[in-house]
Structure formats: structure tokens, C-alpha cells
PDB file of C-alpha atoms in Angstrom:
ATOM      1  CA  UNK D   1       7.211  -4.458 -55.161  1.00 55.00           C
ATOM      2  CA  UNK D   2       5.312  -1.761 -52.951  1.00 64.00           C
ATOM      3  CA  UNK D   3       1.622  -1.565 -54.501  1.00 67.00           C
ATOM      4  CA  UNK D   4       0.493   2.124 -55.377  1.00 72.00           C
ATOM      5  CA  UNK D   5      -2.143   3.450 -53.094  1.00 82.00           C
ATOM      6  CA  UNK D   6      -4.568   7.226 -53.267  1.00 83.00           C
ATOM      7  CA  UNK D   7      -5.301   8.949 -50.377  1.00 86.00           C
ATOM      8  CA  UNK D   8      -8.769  10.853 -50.554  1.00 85.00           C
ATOM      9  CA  UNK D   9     -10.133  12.956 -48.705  1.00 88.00           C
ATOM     10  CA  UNK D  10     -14.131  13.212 -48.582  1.00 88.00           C
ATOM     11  CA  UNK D  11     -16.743  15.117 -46.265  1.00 88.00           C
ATOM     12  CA  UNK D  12     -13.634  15.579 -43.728  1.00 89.00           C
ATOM     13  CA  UNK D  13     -13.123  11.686 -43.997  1.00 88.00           C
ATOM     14  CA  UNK D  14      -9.629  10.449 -45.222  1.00 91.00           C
ATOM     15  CA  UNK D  15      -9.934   7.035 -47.358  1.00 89.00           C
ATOM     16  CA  UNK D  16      -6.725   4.999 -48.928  1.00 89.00           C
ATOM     17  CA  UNK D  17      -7.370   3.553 -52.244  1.00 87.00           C
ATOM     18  CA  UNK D  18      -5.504   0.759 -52.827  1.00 86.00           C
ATOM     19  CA  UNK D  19      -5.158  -0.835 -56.304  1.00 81.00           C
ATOM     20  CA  UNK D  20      -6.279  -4.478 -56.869  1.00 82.00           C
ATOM     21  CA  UNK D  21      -3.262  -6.567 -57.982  1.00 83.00           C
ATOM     22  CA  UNK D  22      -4.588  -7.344 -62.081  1.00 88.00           C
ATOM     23  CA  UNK D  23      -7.454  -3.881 -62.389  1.00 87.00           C
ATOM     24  CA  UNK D  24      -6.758  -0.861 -63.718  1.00 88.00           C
ATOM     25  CA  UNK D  25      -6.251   1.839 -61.545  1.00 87.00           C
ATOM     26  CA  UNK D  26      -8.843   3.870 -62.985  1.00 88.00           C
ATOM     27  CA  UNK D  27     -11.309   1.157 -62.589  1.00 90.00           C
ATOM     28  CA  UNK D  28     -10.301   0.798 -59.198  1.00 90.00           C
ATOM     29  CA  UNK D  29     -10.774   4.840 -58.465  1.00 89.00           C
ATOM     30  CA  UNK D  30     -13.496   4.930 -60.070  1.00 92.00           C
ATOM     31  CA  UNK D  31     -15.267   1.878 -57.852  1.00 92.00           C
ATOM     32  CA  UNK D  32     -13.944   3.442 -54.942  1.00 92.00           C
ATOM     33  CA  UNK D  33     -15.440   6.425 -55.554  1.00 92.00           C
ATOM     34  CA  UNK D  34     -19.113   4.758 -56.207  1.00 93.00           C
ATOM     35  CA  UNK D  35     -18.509   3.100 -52.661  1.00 93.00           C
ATOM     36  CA  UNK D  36     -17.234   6.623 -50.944  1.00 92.00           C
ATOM     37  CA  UNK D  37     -20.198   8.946 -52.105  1.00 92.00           C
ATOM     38  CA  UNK D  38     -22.628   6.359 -51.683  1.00 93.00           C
ATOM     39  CA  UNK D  39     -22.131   3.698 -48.293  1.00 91.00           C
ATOM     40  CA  UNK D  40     -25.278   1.696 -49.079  1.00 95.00           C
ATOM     41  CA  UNK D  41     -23.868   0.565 -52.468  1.00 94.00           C
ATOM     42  CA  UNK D  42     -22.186  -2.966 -52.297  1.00 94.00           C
ATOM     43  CA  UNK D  43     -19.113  -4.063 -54.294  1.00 91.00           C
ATOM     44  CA  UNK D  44     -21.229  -6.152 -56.562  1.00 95.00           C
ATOM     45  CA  UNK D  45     -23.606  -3.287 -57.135  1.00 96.00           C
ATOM     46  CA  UNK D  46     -20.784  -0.883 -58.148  1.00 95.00           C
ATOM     47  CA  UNK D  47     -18.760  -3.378 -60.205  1.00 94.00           C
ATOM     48  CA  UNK D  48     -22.126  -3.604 -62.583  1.00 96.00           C
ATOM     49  CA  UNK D  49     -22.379   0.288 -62.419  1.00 95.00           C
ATOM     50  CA  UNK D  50     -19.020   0.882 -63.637  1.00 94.00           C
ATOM     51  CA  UNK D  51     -19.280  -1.954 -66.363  1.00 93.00           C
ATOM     52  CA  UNK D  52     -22.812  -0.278 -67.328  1.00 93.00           C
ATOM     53  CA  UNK D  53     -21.199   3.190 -67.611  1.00 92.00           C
ATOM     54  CA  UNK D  54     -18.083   1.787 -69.497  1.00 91.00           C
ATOM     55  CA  UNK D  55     -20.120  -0.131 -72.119  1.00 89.00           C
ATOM     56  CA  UNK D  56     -22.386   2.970 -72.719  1.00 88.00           C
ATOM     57  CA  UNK D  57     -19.416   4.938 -73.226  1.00 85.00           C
ATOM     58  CA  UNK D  58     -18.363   2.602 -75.536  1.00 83.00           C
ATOM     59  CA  UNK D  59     -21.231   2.513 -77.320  1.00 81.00           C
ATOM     60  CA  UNK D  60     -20.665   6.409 -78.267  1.00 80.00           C
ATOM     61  CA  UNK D  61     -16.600   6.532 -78.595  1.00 80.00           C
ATOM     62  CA  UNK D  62     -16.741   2.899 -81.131  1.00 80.00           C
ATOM     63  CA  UNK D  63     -19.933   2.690 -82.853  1.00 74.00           C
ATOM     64  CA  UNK D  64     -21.405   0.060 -84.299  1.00 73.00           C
ATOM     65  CA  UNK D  65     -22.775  -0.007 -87.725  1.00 67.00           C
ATOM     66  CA  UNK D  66     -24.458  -3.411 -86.883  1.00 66.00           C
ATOM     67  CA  UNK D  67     -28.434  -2.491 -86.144  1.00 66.00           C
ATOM     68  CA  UNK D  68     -29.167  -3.072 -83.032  1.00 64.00           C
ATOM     69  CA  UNK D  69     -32.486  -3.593 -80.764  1.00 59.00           C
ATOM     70  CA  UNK D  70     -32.507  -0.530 -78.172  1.00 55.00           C
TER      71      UNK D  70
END
């Protein structure tokens, strides 16, 4: 089975996304995007960035009607 890859292209640079074998693409774009714009960031760093945007997203599409300490 061939695995799905994205070709981007960014400040005249061409980059091919490909898809980790269980992630979602979308988590994968949106990782490799983090990593593109920004060279300094490390894997690590980006993988908490997404997860940190995702659960604050998450926060405002489900809310909880639990209080919470913010």
C-alpha cells in the first residue's frame, strides 16, 4: 500500500509531507507546518504545541460544566 504524501511549497522551498503510519493526516500537516515556518522548533517542541492548541480548542468546541481552576 503506497503511503499518501503533500508536496508544499514555502519561501521558494519545496517540502514532501509524508504521513506517519497510525497519525492523522491533519496532525501530521499541521506538525509539519510548525517545523516549516519555524526551523529552530524541534519535533518534541511542536508535538506539545499542537496538543496545547488541540486541547484549547477543545476546551471551547466541548465545554465542561465541571468548575475548573484557570
Amino acid at each position: 500500500m503506497k503511503k499518501m504524501s503533500t508536496i508544499v511549497c514555502y519561501n521558494g522551498q519545496w517540502f514532501k509531507i509524508v504521513a506517519k503510519k497510525y497519525e492523522p493526516e491533519r496532525q501530521t500537516n499541521q506538525i509539519a507546518w510548525m517545523m516549516i515556518r519555524d526551523p529552530s522548533i524541534t519535533s518534541e517542541e511542536a508535538y506539545r504545541k499542537y496538543y496545547e492548541t488541540l486541547r484549547s480548542e477543545v476546551k471551547v468546541l466541548c465545554p465542561s460544566f465541571r468548575k475548573e481552576d484557570e
